Coordinates of C-alpha atoms and ligand atoms in Angstrom, one line a residue:
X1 CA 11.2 78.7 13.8
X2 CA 8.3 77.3 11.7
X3 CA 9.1 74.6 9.1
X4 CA 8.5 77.0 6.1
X5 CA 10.2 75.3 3.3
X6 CA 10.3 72.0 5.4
X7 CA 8.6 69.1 3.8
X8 CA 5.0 68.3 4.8
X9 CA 4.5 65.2 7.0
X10 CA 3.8 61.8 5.2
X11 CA 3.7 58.4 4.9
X12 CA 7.1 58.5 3.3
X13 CA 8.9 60.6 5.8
X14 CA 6.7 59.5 9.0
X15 CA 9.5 57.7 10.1
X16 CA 11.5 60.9 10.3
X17 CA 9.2 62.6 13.2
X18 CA 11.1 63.5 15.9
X19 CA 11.6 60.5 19.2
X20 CA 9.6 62.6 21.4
X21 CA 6.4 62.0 19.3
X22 CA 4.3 59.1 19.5
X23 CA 3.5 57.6 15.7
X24 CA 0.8 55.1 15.4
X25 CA 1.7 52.0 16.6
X26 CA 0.3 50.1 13.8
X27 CA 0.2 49.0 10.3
X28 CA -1.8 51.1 8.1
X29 CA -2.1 49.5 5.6
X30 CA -4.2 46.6 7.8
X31 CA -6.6 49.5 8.0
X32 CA -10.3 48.7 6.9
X33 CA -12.8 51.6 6.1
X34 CA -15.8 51.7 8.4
X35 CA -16.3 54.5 9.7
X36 CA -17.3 57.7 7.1
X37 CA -16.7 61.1 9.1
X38 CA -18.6 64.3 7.8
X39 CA -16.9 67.4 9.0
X40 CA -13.2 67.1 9.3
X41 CA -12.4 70.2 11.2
X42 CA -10.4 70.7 13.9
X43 CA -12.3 69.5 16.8
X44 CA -13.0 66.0 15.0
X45 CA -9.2 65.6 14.3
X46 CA -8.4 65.8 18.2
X47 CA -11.5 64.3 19.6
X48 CA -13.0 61.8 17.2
X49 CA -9.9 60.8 15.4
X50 CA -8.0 60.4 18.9
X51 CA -9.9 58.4 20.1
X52 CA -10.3 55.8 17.2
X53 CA -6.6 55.7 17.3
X54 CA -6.7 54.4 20.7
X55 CA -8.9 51.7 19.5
X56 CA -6.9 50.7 16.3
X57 CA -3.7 50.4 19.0
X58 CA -5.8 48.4 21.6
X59 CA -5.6 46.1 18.7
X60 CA -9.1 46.7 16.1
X61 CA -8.2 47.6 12.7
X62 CA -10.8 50.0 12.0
X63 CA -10.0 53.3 9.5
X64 CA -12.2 56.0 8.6
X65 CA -12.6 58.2 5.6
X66 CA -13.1 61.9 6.4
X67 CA -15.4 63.9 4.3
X68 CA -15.7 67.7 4.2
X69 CA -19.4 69.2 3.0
X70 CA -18.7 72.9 3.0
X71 CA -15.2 74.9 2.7
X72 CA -12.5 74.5 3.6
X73 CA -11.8 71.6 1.3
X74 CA -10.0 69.0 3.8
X75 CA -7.8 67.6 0.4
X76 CA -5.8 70.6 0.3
X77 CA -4.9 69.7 3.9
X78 CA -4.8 66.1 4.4
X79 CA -4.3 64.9 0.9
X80 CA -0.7 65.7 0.3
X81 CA 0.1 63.9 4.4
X82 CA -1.7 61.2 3.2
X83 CA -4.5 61.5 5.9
X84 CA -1.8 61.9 8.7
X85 CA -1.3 64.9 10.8
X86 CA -0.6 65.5 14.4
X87 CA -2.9 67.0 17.6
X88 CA -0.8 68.5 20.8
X89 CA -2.7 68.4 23.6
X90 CA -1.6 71.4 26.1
X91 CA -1.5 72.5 29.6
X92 CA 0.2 75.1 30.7
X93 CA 3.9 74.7 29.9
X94 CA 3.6 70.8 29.6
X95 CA 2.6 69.7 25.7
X96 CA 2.3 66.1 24.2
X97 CA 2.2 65.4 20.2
X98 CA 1.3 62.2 18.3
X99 CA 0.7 61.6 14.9
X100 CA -2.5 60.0 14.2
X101 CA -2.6 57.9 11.5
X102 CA -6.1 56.6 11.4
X103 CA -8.0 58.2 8.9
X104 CA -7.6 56.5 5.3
X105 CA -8.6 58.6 2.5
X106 CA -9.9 62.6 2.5
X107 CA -12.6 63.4 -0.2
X108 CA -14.3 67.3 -0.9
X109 CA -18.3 67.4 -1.7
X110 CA -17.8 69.8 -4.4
X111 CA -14.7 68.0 -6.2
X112 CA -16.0 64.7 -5.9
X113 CA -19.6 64.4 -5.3
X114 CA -19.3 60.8 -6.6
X115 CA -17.1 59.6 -4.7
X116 CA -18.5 61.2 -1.3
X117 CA -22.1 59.2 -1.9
X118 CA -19.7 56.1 -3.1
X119 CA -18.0 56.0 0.5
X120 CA -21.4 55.8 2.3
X121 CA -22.8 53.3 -0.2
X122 CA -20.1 50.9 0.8
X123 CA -21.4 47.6 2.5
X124 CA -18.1 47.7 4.5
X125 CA -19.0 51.6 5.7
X126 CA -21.8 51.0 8.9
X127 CA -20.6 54.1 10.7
X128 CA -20.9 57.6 9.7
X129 CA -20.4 60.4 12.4
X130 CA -20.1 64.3 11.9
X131 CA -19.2 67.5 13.1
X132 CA -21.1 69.8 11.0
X133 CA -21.3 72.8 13.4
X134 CA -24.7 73.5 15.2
X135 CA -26.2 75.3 12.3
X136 CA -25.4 72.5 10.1
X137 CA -28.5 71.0 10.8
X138 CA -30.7 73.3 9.3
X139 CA -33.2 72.9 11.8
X140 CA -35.3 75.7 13.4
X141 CA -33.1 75.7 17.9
X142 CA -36.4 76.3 19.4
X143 CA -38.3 73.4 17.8
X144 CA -35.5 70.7 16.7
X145 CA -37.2 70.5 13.4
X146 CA -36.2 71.3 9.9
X147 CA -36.0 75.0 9.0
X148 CA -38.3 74.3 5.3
X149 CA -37.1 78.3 4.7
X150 CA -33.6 77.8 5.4
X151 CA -32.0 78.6 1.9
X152 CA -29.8 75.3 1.3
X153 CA -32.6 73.3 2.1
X154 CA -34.6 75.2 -0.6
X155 CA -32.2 74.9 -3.2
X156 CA -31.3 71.3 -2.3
X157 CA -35.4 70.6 -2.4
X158 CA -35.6 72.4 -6.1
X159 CA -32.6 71.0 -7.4
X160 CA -34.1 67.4 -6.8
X161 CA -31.0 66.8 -4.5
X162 CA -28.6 66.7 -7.6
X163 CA -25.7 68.5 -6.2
X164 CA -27.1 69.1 -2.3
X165 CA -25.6 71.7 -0.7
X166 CA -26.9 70.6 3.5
X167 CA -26.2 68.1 5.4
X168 CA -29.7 66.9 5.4
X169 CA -29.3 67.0 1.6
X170 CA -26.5 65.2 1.1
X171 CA -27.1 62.6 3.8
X172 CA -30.7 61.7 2.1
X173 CA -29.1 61.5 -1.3
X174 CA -26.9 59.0 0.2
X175 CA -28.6 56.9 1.5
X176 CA -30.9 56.7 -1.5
X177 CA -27.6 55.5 -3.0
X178 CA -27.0 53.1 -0.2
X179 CA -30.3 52.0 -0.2
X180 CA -29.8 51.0 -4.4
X181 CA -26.4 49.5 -3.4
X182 CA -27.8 47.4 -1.5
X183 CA -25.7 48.0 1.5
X184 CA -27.5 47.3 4.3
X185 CA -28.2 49.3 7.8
X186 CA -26.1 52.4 9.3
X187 CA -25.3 54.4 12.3
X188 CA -25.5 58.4 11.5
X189 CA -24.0 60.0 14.7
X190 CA -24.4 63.5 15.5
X191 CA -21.0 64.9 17.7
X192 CA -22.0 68.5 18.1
X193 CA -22.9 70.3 20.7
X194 CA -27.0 70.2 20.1
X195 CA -29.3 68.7 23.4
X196 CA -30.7 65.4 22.0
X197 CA -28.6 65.7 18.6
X198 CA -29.5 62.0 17.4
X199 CA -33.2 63.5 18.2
X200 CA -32.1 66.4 15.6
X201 CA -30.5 64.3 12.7
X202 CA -33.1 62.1 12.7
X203 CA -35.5 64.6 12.5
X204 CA -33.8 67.0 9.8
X205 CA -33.0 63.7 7.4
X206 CA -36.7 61.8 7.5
X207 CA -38.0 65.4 7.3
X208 CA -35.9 65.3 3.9
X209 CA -36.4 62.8 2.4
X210 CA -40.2 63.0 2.9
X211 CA -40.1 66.2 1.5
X212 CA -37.8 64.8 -1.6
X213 CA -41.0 62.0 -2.3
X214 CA -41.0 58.3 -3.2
X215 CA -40.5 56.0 0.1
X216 CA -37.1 56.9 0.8
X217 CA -38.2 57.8 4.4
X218 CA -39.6 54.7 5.1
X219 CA -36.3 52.4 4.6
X220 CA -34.3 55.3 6.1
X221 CA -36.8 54.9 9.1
X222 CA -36.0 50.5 9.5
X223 CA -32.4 51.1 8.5
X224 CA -31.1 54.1 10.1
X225 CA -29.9 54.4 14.1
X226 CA -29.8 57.8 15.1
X227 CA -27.8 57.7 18.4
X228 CA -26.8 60.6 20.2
X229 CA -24.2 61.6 22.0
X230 CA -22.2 64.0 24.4
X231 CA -19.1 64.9 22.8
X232 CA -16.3 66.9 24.9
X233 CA -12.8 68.4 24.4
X234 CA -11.8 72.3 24.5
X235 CA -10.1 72.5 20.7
X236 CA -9.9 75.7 18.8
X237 CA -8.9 76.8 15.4
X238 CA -5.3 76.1 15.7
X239 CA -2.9 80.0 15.5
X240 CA -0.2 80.4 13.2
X241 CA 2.0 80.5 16.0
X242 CA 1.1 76.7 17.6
X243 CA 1.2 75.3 14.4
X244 CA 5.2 77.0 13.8
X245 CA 5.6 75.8 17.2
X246 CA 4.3 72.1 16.2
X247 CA 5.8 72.5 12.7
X248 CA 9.4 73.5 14.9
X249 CA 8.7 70.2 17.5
X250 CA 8.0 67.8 14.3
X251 CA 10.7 68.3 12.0
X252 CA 7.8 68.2 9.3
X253 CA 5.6 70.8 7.9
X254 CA 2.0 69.9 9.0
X255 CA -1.2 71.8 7.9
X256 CA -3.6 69.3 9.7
X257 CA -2.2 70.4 13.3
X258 CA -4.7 70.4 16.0
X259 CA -4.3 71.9 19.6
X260 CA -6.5 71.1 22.1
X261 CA -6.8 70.1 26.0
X262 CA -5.6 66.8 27.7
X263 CA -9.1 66.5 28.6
X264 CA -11.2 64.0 26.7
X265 CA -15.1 62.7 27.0
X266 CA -17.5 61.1 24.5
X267 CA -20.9 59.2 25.5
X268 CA -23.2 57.6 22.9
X269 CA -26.3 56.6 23.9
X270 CA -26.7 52.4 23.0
X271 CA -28.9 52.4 20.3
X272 CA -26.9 51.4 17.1
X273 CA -28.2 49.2 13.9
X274 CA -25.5 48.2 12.1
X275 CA -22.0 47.0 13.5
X276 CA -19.9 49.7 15.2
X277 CA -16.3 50.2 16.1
X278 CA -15.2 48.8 19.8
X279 CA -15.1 52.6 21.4
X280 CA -15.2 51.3 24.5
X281 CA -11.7 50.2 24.4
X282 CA -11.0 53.4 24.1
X283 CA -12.6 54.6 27.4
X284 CA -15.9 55.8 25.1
X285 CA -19.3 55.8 27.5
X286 CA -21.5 53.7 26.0
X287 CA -25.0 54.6 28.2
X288 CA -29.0 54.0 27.7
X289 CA -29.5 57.3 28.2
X290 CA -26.8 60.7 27.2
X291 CA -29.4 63.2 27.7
X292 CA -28.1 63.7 31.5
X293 CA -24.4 63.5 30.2
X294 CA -25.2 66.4 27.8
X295 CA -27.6 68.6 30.3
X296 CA -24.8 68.6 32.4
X297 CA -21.6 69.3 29.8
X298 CA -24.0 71.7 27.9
X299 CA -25.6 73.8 31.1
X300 CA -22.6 74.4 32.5
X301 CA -19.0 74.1 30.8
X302 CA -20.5 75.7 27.4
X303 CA -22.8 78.1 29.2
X304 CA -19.5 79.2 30.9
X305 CA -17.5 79.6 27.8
X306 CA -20.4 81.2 26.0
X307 CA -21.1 83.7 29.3
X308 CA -17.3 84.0 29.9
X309 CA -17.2 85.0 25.9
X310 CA -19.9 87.3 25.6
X311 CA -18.8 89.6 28.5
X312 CA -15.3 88.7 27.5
X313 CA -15.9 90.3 23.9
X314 CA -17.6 93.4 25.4
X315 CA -15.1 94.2 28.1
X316 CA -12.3 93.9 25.4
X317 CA -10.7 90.0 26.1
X318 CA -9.2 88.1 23.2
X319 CA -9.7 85.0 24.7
X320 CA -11.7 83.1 27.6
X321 CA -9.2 82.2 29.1
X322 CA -8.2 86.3 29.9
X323 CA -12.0 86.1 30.5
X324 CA -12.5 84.0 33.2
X325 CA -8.8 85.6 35.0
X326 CA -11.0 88.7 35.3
X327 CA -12.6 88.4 39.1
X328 CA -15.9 90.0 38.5
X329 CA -16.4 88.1 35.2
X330 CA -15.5 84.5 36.4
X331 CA -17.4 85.6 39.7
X332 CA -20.4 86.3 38.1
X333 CA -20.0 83.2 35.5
X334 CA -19.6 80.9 37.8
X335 CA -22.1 82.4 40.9
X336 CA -25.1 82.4 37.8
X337 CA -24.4 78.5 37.1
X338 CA -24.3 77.1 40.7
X339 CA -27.1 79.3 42.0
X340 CA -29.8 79.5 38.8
X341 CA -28.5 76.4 36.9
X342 CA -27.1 73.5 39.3
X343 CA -30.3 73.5 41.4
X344 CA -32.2 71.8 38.6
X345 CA -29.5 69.5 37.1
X346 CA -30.1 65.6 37.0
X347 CA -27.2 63.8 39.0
X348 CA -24.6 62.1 36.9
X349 CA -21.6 60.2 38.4
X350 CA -18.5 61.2 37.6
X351 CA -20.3 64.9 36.4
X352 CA -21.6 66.0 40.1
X353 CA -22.8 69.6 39.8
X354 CA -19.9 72.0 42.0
X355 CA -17.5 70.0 41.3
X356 CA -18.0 69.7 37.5
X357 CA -18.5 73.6 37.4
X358 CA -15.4 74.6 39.4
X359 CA -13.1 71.7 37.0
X360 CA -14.9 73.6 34.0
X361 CA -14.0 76.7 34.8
X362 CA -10.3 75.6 35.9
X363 CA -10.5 74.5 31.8
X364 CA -11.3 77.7 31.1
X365 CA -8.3 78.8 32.5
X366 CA -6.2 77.1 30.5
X367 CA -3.8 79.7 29.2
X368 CA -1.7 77.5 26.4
X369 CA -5.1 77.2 24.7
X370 CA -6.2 80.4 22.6
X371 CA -9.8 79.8 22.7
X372 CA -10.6 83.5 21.4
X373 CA -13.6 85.1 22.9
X374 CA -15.1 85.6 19.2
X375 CA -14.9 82.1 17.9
X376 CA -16.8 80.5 20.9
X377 CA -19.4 84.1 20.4
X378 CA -20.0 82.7 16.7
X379 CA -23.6 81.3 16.3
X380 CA -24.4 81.8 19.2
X381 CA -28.3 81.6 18.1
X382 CA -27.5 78.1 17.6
X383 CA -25.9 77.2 21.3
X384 CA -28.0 79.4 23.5
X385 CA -31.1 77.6 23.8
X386 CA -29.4 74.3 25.1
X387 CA -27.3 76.3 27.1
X388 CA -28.7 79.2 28.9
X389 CA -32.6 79.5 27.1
X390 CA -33.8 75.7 28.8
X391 CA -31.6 76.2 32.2
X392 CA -33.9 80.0 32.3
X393 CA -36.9 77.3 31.2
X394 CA -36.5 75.3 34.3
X395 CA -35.8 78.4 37.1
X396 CA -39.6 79.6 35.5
X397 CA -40.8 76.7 35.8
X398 CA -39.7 76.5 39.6
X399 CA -41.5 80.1 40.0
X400 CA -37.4 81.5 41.0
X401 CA -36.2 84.4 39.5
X402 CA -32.8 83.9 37.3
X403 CA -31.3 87.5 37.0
X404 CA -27.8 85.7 36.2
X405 CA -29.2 83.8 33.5
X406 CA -31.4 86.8 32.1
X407 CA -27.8 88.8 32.2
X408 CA -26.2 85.8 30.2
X409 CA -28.5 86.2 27.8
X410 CA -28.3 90.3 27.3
X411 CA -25.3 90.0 27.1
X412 CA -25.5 88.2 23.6
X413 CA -27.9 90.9 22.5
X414 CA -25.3 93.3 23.4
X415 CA -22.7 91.5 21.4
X416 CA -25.2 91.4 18.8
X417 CA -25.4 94.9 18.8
X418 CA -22.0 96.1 19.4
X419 CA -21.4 94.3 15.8
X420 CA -24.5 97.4 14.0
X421 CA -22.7 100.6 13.7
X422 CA -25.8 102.2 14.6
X423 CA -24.3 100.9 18.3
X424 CA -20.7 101.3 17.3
X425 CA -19.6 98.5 14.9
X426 CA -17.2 96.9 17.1
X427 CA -17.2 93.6 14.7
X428 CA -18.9 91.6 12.2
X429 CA -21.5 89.2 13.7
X430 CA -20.7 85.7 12.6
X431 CA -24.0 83.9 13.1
X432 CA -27.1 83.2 11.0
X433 CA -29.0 85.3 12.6
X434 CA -26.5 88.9 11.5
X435 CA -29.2 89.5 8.7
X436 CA -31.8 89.5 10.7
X437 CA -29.9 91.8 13.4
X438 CA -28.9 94.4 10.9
X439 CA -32.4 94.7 9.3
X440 CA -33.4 95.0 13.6
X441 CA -30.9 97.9 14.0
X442 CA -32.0 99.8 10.6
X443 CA -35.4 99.5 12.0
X444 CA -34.9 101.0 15.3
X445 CA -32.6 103.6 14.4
X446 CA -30.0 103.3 17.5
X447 CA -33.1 102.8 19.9
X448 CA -30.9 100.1 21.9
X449 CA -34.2 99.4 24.0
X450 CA -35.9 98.4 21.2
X451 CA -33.3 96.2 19.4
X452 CA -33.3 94.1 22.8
X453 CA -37.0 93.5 22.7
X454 CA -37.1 93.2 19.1
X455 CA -34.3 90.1 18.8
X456 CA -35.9 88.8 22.0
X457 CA -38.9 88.2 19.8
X458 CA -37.3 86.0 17.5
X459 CA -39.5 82.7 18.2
X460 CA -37.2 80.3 16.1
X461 CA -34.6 81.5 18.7
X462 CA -36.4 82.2 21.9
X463 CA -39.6 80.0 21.2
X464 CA -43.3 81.2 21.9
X465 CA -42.8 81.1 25.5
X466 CA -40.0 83.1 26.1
X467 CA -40.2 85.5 23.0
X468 CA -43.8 86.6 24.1
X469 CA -43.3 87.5 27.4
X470 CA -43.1 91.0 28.0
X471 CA -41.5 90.7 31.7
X472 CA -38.9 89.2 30.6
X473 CA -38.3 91.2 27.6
X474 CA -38.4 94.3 29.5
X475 CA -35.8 93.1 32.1
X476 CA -33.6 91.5 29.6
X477 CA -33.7 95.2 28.0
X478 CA -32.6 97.2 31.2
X479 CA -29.4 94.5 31.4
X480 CA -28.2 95.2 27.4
X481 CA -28.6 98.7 28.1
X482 CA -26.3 98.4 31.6
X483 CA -23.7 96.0 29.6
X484 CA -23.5 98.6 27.0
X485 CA -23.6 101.6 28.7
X486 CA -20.8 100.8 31.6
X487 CA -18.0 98.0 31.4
X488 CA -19.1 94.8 32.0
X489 CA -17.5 93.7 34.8
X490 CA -18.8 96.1 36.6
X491 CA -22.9 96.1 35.0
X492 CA -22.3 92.2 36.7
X493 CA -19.8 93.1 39.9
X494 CA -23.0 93.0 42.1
X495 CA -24.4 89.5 41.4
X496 CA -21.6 87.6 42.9
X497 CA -21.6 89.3 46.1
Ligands
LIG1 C1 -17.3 76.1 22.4 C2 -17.2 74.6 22.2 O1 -17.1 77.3 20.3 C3 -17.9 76.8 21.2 O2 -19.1 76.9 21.1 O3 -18.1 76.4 23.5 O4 -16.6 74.3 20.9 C4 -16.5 73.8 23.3 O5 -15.1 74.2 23.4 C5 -16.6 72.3 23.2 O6 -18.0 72.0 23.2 C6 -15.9 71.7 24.4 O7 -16.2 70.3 24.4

């Protein structure tokens, strides 16, 4: 049933595709270029994308060029479509395809440098979002600033930004370029999942280009808005077997297709400097202030999924949504959030605390979606401060006790260490922190004990408060041991109760 052999999906056959699926309902070629996208991976290409096609049919021309900064190159994908490709958005049984047709050109950092710092040194270019991936900020979670060891940053920094390798890198050395074009003021807009990611970018690129000299910083500072913004839709990396079943439903081979949830929510916080695209006609938020928005999306749908993930891994689940069918593990997911986590929420209409956790974990569910277990456990030392770490900040604060939250987070140091063969080697840790976790478990020679304390004292994690306290260390120690020791469900059976 795939479309092996088929022909790909393009301009030239897009008026093949199948009745049932929606094409875009407007010219292309009336397209004009504002918007520059860093990052075109597969959440951007059903949330971002999706969107800006609903504003293109509600009648505003506006296309977007989609660059990629690290592999996979996006050419090899969208190039020979022509930009187009489809995202099915599923629940349950019932699925719903389009073709979006809104992004005008593809480009790859390493195959065309030029022509990646051309595209933000256009005057008609005042928008330039991204989905770079937590880590792709190369700032330190605890402190929101820029990591000066972080290796790309170094290599960037020596290399005078010739061929920069970061984000931070590349977005400085294009808007030095923008800056000699001439081209006037920009939006940069952060869409991943960081607490106060405008905050972040803003920091990581003035940090930058100070450290590249000459007054780059100071133009960047009257030029720049660094909005950010709450970005929500459950998309992972598309299987072999949706995209045959896409491919089957299409008529048309189609290496860009996304699957994701019918679900859909994006808030930017009103603080642009240049002209911007009409989101709103789209159903975007645009809000004074997104830092509620993203408390609330953060501190309780991710810190499910990453909870739900964690003890999901351990206790042998491919994906969360087998996670969060198993009683004791949804029990436990969702007693920790409403007990340790709700309590100190800010209200948001529309995102009211039980209500909002009980739809999240009913997303969760969502069984036509293979969200594995592993891809949501991947850099996890990047998600769990704005997840679980400040929600444990807040309980501390109140004087309460949070032995759900303390669990949550033992139970990443258990995944960390059920990836060391000195605790069993169960899988490879994907996160930027696997180094440092190997070199932990070489040290302490399958002392589990003191592996726990030992990556609880990671301050650019943890932070000064929270990797120095001894308490808490000792306790978070006792809960990896019980995780690994027993089965999970069962180390957590007693919370809910
Ligand atoms: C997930 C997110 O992989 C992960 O970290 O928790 O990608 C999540 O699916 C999105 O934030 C949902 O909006």
């Amino acid at each position: 049933m795939t479309a092996a052999g088929a022909a790909r999906l393009s301009a030239r056959n897009l008026s093949q595709v199948q009745d049932s699926i929606r094409v875009p309902q407007f010219a292309r070629e009336d397209l004009t270029t504002r918007i520059v996208h860093i990052g075109v991976g597969a959440f951007h290409r059903c949330h971002q994308a999706d969107f800006l096609q609903d504003v293109v049919e509600a009648g505003h021309p506006v296309g977007m060029a989609g660059i990629n900064l690290a592999p996979p190159g996006i050419v090899p994908v969208l190039g020979p479509q022509d930009g187009l490709y489809s995202r099915t958005l599923a629940d349950g049984d019932a699925c719903e395809t389009r073709v979006i047709g809104v992004i005008t050109e593809v480009a790859d950092h390493a195959a065309a440098p030029a022509r990646c710092l051309a595209l933000l040194a256009d005057p008609a270019v005042t928008t330039v979002t991204m989905t770079v991936t937590e880590k792709g900020y190369c700032h330190i979670p605890a402190t929101g600033e820029l990591d000066p060891g972080h290796a790309g940053i170094r290599h960037d920094l020596d290399t005078r930004l010739a061929a920069p390798a970061t984000l931070p890198g590349f977005l400085v050395a294009a808007l030095a370029a923008r800056r000699a074009a001439g081209a006037g003021a920009i939006n940069l807009i952060s869409c991943d999942n960081i607490a106060g990611n405008g905050v972040v970018l803003r920091n990581v690129v003035l940090a930058m280009a100070g450290a590249a000299g000459g007054d780059l910083a100071r133009w960047i500072e009257d030029h720049a808005a660094f909005p950010s913004t709450m970005v929500d839709r459950i998309v992972p990396a598309t299987r072999a077997a949706d995209r045959a079943r896409i491919e089957a439903a299409l008529g048309l081979a189609d290496a860009g297709a996304v699957m994701g949830e019918k679900f859909r929510q994006w808030v930017i916080e009103d603080s642009f400097r240049a002209p911007r695209p009409p989101w709103e006609a789209a159903g975007v938020e645009i809000v004074a202030d997104v830092t509620p928005h993203e408390h609330v999306k953060m501190r309780v749908l991710n810190a499910a999924q990453t909870t739900l993930s964690l003890l999901g891994a351990l206790a042998g689940h491919e994906y969360s949504a087998d996670a969060v069918r198993d009683p004791a593990l949804a029990g436990f997911t969702g007693a920790m959030i409403a007990r340790e986590t709700l309590p100190h929420l800010p209200q948001v209409p529309g995102m009211e605390g039980a209500a909002y956790l009980a739809r999240s974990l009913e997303r969760i569910r969502n069984a036509a979606l293979g969200h594995r277990c592993q891809q949501i456990a991947t850099d996890t030392s990047q998600k769990i401060r704005q997840r679980l770490l400040d929600p444990l900040r807040l309980t501390r604060a109140a004087g309460e006790a949070a032995p759900g939250l303390e669990t949550a987070i033992a139970a990443w140091i258990a995944w960390l260490a059920a990836g060391q063969p000195a605790f069993g080697g169960r899988w490879e840790v994907a996160d930027p922190v696997a180094g440092a976790a190997a070199a932990l478990a070489r040290d302490t020679r399958g002392d589990l004990g003191a592996f726990a304390r030992g990556t609880l004292a990671l301050e650019p994690i943890f932070g000064a408060d929270l990797a120095q306290d001894a308490a808490l260390a000792d306790r978070v120690a006792g809960r990896v041991s019980a995780l690994m020791d027993g089965a999970p469900p069962m180390a957590v059976a007693g919370y809910a109760a």
